[in-house]
One Martini backbone bead per residue (centre of mass of N, CA, C, O) as a GRO file, in nm:
protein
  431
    1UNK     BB    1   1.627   2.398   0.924
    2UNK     BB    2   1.507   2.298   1.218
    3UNK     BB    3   1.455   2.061   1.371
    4UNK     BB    4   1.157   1.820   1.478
    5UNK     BB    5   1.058   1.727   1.754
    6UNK     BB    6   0.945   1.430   1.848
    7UNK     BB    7   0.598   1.365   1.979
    8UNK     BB    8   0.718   1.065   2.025
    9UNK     BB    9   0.725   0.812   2.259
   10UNK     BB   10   0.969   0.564   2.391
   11UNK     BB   11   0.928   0.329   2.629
   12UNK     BB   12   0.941   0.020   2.482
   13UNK     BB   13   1.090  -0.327   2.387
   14UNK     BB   14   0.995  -0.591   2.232
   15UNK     BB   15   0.958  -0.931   2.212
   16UNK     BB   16   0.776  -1.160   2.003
   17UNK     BB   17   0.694  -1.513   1.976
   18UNK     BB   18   0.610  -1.793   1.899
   19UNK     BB   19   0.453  -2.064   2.074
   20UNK     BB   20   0.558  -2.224   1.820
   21UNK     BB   21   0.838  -2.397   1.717
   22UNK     BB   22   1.023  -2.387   1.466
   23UNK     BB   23   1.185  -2.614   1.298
   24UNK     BB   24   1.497  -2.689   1.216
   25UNK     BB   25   1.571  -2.640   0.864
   26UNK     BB   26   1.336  -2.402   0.787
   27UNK     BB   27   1.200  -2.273   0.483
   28UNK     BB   28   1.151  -1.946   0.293
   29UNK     BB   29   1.100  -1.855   0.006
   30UNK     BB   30   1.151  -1.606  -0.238
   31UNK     BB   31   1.021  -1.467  -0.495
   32UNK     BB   32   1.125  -1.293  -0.795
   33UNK     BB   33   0.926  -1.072  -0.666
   34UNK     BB   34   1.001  -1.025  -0.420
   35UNK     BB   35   1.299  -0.930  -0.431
   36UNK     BB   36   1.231  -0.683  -0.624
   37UNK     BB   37   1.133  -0.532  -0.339
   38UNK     BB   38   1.404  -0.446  -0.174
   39UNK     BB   39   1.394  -0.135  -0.161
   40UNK     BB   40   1.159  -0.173  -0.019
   41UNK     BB   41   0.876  -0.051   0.240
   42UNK     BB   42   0.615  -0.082   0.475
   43UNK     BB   43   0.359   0.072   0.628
   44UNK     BB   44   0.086   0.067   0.885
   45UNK     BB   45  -0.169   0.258   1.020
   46UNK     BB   46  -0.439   0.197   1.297
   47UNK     BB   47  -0.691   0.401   1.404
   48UNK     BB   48  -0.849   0.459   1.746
   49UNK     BB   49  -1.045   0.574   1.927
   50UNK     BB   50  -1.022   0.322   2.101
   51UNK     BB   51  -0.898   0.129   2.327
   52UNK     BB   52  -0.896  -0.200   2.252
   53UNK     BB   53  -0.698  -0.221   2.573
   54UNK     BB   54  -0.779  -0.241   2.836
   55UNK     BB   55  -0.673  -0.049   3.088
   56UNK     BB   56  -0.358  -0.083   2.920
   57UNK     BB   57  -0.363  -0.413   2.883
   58UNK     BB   58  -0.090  -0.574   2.678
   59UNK     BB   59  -0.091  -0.883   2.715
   60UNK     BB   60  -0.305  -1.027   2.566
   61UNK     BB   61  -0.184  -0.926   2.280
   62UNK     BB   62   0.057  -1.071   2.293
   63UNK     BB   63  -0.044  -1.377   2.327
   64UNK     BB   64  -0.242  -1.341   2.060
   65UNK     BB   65   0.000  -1.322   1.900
   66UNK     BB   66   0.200  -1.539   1.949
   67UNK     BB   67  -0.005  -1.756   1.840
   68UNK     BB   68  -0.046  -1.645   1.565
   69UNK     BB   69   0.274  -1.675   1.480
   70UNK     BB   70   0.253  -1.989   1.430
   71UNK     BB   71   0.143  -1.954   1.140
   72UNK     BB   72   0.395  -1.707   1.061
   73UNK     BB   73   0.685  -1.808   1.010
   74UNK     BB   74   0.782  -1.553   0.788
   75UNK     BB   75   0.756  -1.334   1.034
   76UNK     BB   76   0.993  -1.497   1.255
   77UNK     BB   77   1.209  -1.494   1.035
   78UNK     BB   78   1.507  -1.481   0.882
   79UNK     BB   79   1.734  -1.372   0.710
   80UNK     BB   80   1.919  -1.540   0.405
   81UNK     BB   81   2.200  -1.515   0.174
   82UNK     BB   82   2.219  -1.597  -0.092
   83UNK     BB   83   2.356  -1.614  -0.286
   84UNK     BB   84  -1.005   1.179   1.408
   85UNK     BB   85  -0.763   1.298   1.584
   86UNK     BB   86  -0.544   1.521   1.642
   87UNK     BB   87  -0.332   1.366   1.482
   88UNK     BB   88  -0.536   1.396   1.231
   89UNK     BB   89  -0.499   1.734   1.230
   90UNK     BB   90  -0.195   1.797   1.320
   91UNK     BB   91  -0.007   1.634   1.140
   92UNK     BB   92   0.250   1.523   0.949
   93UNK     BB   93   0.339   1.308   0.721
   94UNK     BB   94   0.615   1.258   0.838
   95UNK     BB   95   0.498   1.221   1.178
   96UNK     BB   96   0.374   0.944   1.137
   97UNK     BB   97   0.622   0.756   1.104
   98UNK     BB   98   0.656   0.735   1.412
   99UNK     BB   99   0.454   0.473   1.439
  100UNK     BB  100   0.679   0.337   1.321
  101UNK     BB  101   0.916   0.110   1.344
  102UNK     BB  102   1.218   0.076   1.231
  103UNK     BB  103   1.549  -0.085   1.056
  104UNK     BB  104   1.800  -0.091   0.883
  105UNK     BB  105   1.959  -0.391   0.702
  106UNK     BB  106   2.204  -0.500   0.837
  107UNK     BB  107   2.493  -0.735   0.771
  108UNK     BB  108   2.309  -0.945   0.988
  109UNK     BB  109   2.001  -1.052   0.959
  110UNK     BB  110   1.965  -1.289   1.189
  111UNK     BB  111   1.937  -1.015   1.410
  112UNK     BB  112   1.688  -0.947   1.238
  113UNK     BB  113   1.368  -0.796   1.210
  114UNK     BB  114   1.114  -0.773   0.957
  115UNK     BB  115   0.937  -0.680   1.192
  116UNK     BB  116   0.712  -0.432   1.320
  117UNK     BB  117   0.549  -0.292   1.635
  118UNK     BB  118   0.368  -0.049   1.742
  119UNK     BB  119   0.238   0.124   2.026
  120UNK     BB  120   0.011   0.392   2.013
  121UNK     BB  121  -0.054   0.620   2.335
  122UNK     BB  122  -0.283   0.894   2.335
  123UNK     BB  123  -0.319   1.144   2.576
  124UNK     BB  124  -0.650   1.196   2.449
  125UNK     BB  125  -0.668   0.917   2.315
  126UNK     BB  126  -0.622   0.667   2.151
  127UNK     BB  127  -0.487   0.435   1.909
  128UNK     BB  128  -0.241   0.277   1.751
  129UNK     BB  129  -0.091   0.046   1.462
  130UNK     BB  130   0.175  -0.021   1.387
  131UNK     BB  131   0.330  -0.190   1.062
  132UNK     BB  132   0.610  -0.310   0.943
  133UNK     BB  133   0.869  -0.387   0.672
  134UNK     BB  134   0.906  -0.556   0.403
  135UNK     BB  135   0.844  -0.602   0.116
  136UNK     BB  136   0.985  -0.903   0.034
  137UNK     BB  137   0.739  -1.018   0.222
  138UNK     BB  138   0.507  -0.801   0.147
  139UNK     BB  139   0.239  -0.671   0.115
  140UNK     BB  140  -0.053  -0.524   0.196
  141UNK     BB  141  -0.271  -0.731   0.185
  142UNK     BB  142  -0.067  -0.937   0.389
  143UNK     BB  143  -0.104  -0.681   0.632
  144UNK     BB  144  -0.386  -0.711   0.673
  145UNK     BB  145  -0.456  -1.007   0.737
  146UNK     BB  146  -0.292  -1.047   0.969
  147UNK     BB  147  -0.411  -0.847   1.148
  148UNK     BB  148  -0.721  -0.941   1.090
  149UNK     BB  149  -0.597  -1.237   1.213
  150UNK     BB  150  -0.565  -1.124   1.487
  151UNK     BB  151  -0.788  -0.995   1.603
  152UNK     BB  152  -0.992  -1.244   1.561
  153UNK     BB  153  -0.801  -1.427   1.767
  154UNK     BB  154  -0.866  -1.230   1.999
  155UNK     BB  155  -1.192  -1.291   2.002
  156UNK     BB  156  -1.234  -1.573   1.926
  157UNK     BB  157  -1.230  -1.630   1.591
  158UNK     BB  158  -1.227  -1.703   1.271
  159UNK     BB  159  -1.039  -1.713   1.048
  160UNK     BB  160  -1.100  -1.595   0.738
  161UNK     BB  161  -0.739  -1.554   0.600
  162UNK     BB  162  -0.548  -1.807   0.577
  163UNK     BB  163  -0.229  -1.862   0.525
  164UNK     BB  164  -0.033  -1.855   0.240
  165UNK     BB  165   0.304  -1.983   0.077
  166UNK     BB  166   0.204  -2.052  -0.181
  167UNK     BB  167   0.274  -2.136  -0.580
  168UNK     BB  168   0.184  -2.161  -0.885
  169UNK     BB  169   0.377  -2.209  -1.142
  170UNK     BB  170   0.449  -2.056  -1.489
  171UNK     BB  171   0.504  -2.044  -1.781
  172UNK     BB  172   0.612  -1.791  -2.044
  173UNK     BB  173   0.566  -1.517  -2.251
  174UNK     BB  174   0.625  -1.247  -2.361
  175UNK     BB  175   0.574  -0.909  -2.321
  176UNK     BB  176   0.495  -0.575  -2.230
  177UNK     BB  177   0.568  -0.630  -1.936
  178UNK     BB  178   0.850  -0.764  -1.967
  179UNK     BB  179   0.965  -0.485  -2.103
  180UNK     BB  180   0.922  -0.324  -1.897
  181UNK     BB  181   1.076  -0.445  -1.643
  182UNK     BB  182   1.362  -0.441  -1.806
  183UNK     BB  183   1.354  -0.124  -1.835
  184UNK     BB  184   1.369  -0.067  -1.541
  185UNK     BB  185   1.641  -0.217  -1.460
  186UNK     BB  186   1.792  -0.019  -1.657
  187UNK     BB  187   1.759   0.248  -1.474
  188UNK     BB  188   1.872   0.528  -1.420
  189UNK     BB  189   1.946   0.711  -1.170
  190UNK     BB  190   1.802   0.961  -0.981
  191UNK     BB  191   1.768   1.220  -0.834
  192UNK     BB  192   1.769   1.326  -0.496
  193UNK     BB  193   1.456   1.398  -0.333
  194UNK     BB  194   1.242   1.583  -0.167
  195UNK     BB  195   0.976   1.434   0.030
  196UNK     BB  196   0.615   1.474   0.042
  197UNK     BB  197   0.280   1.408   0.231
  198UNK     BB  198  -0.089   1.366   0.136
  199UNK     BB  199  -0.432   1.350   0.264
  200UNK     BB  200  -0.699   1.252   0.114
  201UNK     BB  201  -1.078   1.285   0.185
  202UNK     BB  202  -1.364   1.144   0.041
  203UNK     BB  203  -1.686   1.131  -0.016
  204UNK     BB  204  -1.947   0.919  -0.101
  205UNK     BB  205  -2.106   1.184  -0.231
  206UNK     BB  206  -1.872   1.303  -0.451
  207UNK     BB  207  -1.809   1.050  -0.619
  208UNK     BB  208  -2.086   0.997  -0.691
  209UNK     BB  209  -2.096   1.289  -0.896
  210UNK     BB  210  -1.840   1.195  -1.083
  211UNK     BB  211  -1.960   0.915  -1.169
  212UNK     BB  212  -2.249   1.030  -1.303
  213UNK     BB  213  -2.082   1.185  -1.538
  214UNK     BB  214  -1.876   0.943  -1.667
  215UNK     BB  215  -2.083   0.692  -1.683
  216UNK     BB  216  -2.162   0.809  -1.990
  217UNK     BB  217  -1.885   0.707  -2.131
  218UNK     BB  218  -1.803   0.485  -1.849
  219UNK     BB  219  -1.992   0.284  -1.698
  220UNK     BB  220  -1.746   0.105  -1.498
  221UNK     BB  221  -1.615   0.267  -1.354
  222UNK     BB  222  -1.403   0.389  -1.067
  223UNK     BB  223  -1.255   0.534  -0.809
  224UNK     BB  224  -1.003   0.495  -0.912
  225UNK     BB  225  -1.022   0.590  -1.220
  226UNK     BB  226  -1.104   0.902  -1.142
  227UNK     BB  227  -0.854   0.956  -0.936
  228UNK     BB  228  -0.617   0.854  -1.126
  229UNK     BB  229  -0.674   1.068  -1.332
  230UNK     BB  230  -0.672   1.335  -1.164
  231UNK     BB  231  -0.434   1.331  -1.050
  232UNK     BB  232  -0.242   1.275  -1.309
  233UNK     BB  233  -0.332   1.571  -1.435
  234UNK     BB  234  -0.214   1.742  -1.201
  235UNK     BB  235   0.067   1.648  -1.148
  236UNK     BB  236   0.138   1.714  -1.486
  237UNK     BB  237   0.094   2.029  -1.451
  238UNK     BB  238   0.358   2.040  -1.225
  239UNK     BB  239   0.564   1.958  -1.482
  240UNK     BB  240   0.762   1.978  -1.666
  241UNK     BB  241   0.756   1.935  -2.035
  242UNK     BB  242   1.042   1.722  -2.001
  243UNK     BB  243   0.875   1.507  -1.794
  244UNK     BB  244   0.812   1.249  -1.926
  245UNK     BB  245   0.749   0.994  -1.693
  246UNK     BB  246   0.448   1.147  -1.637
  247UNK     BB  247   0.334   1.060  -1.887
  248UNK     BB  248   0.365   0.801  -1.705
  249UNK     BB  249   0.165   0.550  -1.574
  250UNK     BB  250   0.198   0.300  -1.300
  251UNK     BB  251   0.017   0.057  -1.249
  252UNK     BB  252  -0.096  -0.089  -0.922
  253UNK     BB  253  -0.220  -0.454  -0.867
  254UNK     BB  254  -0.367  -0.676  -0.764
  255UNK     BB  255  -0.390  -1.080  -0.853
  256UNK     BB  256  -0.536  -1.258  -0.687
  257UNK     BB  257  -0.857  -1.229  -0.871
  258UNK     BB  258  -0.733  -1.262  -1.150
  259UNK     BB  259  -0.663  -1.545  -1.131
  260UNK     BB  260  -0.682  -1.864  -1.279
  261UNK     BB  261  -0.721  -1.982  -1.037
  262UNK     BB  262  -0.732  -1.786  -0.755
  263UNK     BB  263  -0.600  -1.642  -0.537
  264UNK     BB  264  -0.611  -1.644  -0.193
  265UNK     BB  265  -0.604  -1.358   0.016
  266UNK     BB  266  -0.411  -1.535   0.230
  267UNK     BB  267  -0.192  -1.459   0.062
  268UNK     BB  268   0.180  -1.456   0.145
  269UNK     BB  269   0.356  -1.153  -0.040
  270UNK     BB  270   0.345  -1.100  -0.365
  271UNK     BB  271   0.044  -0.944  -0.574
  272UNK     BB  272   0.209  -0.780  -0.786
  273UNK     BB  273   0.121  -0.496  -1.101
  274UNK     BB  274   0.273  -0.371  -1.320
  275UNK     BB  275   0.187  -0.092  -1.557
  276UNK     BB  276   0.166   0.095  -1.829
  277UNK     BB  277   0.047   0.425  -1.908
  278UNK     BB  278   0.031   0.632  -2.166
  279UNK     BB  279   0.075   0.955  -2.339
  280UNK     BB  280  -0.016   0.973  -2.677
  281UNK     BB  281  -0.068   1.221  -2.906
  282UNK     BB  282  -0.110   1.512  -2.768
  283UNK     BB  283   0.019   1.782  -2.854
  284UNK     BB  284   0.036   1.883  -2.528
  285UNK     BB  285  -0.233   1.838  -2.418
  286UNK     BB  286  -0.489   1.787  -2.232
  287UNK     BB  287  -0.677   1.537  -2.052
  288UNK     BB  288  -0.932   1.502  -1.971
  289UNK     BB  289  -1.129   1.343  -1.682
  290UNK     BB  290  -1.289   1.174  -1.877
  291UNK     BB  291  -1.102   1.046  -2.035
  292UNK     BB  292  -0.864   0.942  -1.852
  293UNK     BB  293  -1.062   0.757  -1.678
  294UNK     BB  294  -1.089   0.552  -1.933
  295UNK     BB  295  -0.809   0.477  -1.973
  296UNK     BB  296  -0.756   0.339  -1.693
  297UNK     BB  297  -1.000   0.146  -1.716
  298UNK     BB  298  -0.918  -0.024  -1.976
  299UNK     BB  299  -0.599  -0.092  -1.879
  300UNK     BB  300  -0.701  -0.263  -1.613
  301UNK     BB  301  -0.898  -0.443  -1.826
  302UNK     BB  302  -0.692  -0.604  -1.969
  303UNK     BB  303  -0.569  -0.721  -1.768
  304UNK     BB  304  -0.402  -1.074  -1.817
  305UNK     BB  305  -0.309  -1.385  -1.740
  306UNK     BB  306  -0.036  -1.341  -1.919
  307UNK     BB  307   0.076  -1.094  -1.822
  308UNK     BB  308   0.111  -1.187  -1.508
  309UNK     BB  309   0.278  -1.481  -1.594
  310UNK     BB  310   0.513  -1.336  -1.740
  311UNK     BB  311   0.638  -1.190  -1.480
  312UNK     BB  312   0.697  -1.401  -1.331
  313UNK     BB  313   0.877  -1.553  -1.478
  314UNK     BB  314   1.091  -1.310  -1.521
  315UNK     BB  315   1.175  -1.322  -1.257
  316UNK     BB  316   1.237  -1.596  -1.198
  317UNK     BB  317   1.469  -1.633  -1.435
  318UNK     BB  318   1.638  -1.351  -1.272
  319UNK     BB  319   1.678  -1.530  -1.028
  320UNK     BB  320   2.032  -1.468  -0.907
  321UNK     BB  321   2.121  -1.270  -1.077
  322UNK     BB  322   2.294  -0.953  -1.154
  323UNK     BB  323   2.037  -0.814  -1.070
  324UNK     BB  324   1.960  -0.521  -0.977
  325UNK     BB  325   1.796  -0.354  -0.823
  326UNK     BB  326   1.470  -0.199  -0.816
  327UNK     BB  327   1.227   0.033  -0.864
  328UNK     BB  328   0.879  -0.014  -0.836
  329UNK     BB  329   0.877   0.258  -0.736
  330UNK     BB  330   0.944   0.394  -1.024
  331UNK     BB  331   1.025   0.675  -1.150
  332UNK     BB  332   0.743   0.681  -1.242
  333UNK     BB  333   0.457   0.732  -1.181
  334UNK     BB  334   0.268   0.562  -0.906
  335UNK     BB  335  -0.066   0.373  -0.891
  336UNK     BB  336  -0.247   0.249  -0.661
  337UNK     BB  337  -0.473  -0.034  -0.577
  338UNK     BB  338  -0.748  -0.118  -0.304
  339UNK     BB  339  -1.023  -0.268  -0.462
  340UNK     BB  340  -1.010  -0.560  -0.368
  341UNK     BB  341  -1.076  -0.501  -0.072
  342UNK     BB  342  -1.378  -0.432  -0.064
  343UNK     BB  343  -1.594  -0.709  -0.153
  344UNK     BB  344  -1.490  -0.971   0.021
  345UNK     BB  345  -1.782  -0.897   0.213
  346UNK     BB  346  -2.012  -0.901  -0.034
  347UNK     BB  347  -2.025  -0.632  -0.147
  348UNK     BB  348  -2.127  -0.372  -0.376
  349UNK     BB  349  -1.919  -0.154  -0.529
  350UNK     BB  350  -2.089   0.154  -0.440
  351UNK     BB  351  -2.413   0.027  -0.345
  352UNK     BB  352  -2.278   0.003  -0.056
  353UNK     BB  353  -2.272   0.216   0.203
  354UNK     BB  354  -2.174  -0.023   0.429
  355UNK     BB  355  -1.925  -0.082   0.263
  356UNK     BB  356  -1.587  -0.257   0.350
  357UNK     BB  357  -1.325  -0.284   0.445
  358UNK     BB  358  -1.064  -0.473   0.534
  359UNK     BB  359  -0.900  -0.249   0.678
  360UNK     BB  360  -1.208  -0.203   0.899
  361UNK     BB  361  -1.206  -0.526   1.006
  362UNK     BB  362  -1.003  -0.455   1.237
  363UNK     BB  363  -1.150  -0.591   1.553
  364UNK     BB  364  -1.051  -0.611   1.869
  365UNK     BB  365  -1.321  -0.485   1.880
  366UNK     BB  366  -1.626  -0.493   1.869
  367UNK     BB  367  -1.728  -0.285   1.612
  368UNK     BB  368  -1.407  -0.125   1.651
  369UNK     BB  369  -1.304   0.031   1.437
  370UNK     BB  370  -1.138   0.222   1.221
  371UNK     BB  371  -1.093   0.553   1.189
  372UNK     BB  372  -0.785   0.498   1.022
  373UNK     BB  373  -0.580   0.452   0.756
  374UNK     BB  374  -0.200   0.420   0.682
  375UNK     BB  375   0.007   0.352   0.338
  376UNK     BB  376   0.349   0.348   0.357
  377UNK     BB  377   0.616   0.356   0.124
  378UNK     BB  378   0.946   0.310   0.115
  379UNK     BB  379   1.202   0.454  -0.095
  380UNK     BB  380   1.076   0.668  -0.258
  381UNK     BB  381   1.109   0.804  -0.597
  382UNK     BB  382   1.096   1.040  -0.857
  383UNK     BB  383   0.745   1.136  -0.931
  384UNK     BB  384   0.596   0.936  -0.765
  385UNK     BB  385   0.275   0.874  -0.548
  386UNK     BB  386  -0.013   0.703  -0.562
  387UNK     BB  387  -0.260   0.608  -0.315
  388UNK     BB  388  -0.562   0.402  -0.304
  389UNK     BB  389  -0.836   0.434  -0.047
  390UNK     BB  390  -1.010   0.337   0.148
  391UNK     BB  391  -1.276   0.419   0.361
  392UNK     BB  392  -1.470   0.466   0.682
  393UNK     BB  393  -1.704   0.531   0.547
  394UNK     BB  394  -1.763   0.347   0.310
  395UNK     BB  395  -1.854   0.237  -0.082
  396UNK     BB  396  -1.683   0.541  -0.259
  397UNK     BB  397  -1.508   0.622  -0.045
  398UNK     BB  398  -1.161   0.785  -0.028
  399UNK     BB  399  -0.814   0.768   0.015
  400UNK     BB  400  -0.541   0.991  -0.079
  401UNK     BB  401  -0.222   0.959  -0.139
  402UNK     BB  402   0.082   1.134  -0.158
  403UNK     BB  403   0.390   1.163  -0.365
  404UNK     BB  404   0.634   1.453  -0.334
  405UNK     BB  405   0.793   1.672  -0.454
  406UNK     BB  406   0.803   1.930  -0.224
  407UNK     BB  407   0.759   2.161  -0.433
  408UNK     BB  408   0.444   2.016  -0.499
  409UNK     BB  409   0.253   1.956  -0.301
  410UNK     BB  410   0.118   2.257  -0.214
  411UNK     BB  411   0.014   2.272  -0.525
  412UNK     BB  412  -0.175   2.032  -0.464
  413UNK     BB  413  -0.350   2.160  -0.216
  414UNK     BB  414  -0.491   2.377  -0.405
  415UNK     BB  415  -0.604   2.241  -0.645
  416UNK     BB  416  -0.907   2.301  -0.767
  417UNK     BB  417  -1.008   2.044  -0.891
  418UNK     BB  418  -0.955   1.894  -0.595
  419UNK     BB  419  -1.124   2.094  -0.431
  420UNK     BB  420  -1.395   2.021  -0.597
  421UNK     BB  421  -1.463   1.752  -0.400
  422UNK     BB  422  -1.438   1.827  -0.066
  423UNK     BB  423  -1.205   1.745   0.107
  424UNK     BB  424  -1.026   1.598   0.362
  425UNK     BB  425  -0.715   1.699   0.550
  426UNK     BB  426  -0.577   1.518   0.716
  427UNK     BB  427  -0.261   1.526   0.585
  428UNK     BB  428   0.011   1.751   0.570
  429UNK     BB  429   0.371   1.799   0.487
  430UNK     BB  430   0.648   1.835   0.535
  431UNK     BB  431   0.983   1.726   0.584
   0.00000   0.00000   0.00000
């Protein structure tokens, strides 16, 4: 097949630096949590009906970055080793990722960006704002902060979610998590498949009737709940039965507000929990949506601040040690969970129609939210990757990315069960 040559044209390359110059000899430790995300990166693009930087006069926004950036030493410094406009009509979703700049890490890191932004300036209207990194450096809400504390810096306004970069440490003992994580640590590397992205978007009045008939029998679900059981049982049903892995669901989830006490939001670094929910004594059998749904719900509130500090003990006791990078999103399916991020501005989850997430209220121009958000994971192996995130709608509406080997995706997209929800078919196609 014919290379397609990329729509996206790059006229410039800036580098933009904190305006207050960091002192020689600081520097920011990586946590043996963060170490451990060395495999993967994060892409995030926020599209925008009207360009929010008038004129096309990109010159403040430089400013207003870089002011910024004197907050995050830690995104300005270097690596050291110790030892609904047409494109989100017509784009392909690897076609995307051209809105993000990337390239991977050099042999000398002290000349490499760990970050990088992109404005993207769409010939029909309407702008992007790519934002690249390491995973090592930041999680997704991380990098929500990040940008909605520039964003609200550039209004003249307080920022809501000032950074923090630091956490205090305890210790622990073993748990069922960190017997997940020492078996992921070797587990042996799968054959390298091509992967392909689709992205749906559901309407806060299908969720509404979807979580109406669940939580008769599970009161408690949730959005992500219900999806995230949906997604799994439907691409179970297009893997072969020797496909133990799809068996295995890893839900990654925010701990942010899970600690006691917890952590501030405007946490800067990696604040994910990974754990397994397998599908045990089904007998061949599939799993009800309805079922699925409940056993999710009780998996992700079960995870208590045990399980949350045990692995961190784990990461840091292995940290330094010979032990090898290894996929945190892998090789199992892996379901990610942005619910954390929806009530921060005090809505309840659900309840109110025009609750926002955090990532809608990024409005570099008062009232200018993004018409959509997008957060793709790099480096994703294995069973696929599925990532459920609010919607531009607010409520219930969500967005779910899904990451599959290429000759599934389009038989996800066909699938009956959940073209019964009525998605809106943001991206999709082949890499």
């Amino acid at each position: 097949m014919a290379e397609v040559k990329s729509r996206v044209n790059v006229y410039s390359k800036l580098t933009v630096v904190s305006s207050r110059p960091i002192g020689p000899g600081k520097t920011h430790c990586l946590s043996g949590l963060d170490q451990s995300m060395g495999l993967h990166t994060l892409h995030t693009i926020f599209y925008y009906r009207v360009n929010p930087f008038p004129n096309s006069d990109l010159t403040n926004h430089r400013v207003s970055l870089s002011e910024h950036l004197s907050s995050y030493p830690a995104v300005t410094g270097r690596l050291a080793r110790a030892e609904d406009d047409e494109w989100l009509r017509s784009a392909r979703g690897s076609e995307e990722l051209d809105l993000t700049a990337w390239e991977d890490m050099p042999d000398d890191p002290s000349i490499w960006s760990p970050f990088r932004i992109q404005i993207n300036d769409f010939e029909g209207g309407g702008l992007a704002i790519g934002l690249s990194c390491t995973h090592m450096h930041a999680d997704l809400t991380s990098l929500l902060t990040l940008v909605k504390s520039w964003a609200e810096l550039h209004r003249g306004e307080p920022i809501s979610h000032p950074p923090v970069f630091h956490r205090q440490l305890s210790s622990n003992t073993n748990t069922k998590s960190t017997e997940f994580y020492a078996k992921k640590s070797k587990a042996e590397p799968l054959p390298q498949v091509k992967m392909a992205t689709a992205t749906f978007r559901f309407s806060n009045l299908m969720i509404k009737q979807c979580l109406s008939q669940i939580h008769v029998t599970c009161p408690g679900a949730t959005p992500f709940d219900a999806l995230a059981a949906l997604f799994w049982m439907r691409i179970l049903k297009l893997k072969p039965p020797a496909h133990n892995h799809t068996r295995k669901l890893s839900i990654c989830i925010d701990f942010r507000r899970r600690m006691n006490p917890p952590l501030p939001l405007g946490y800067f670094g990696n604040a994910l929990h990974f754990s397994q929910l397998p599908l045990d004594a089904l007998d061949g059998d599939i799993l009800g949506h309805v079922a699925a749904t409940r056993l999710v719900h009780l998996h992700v509130a079960e995870v208590r601040d045990e399980e949350i500090w045990s692995t961190i003990d784990w990461f840091e006791s292995n940290r330094g040690q010979s032990m090898p990078h290894f996929r945190m999103y892998g090789p199992e399916l892996t379901c990610v969970s942005l619910e954390h991020t929806i009530d921060v501005l005090g809505g309840e989850n659900g309840n109110n129609g025009t609750c926002q997430s955090l990532m809608y209220e990024v409005m570099f121009k008062k009232d200018e939210r993004p018409v959509h958000v997008s957060c793709h994971v790099g480096n994703v192996e294995g069973k696929g990757l599925i990532t459920i995130l609010p919607s531009s709608e607010g409520g219930l509406g969500r967005t779910v990315m899904v990451t599959l080997p290429e000759e599934e995706i389009d038989k996800l997209c066909e699938d009956e069960a959940i073209l019964g929800l009525e998605p809106a078919m943001i991206m999709n196609g082949r890499k």
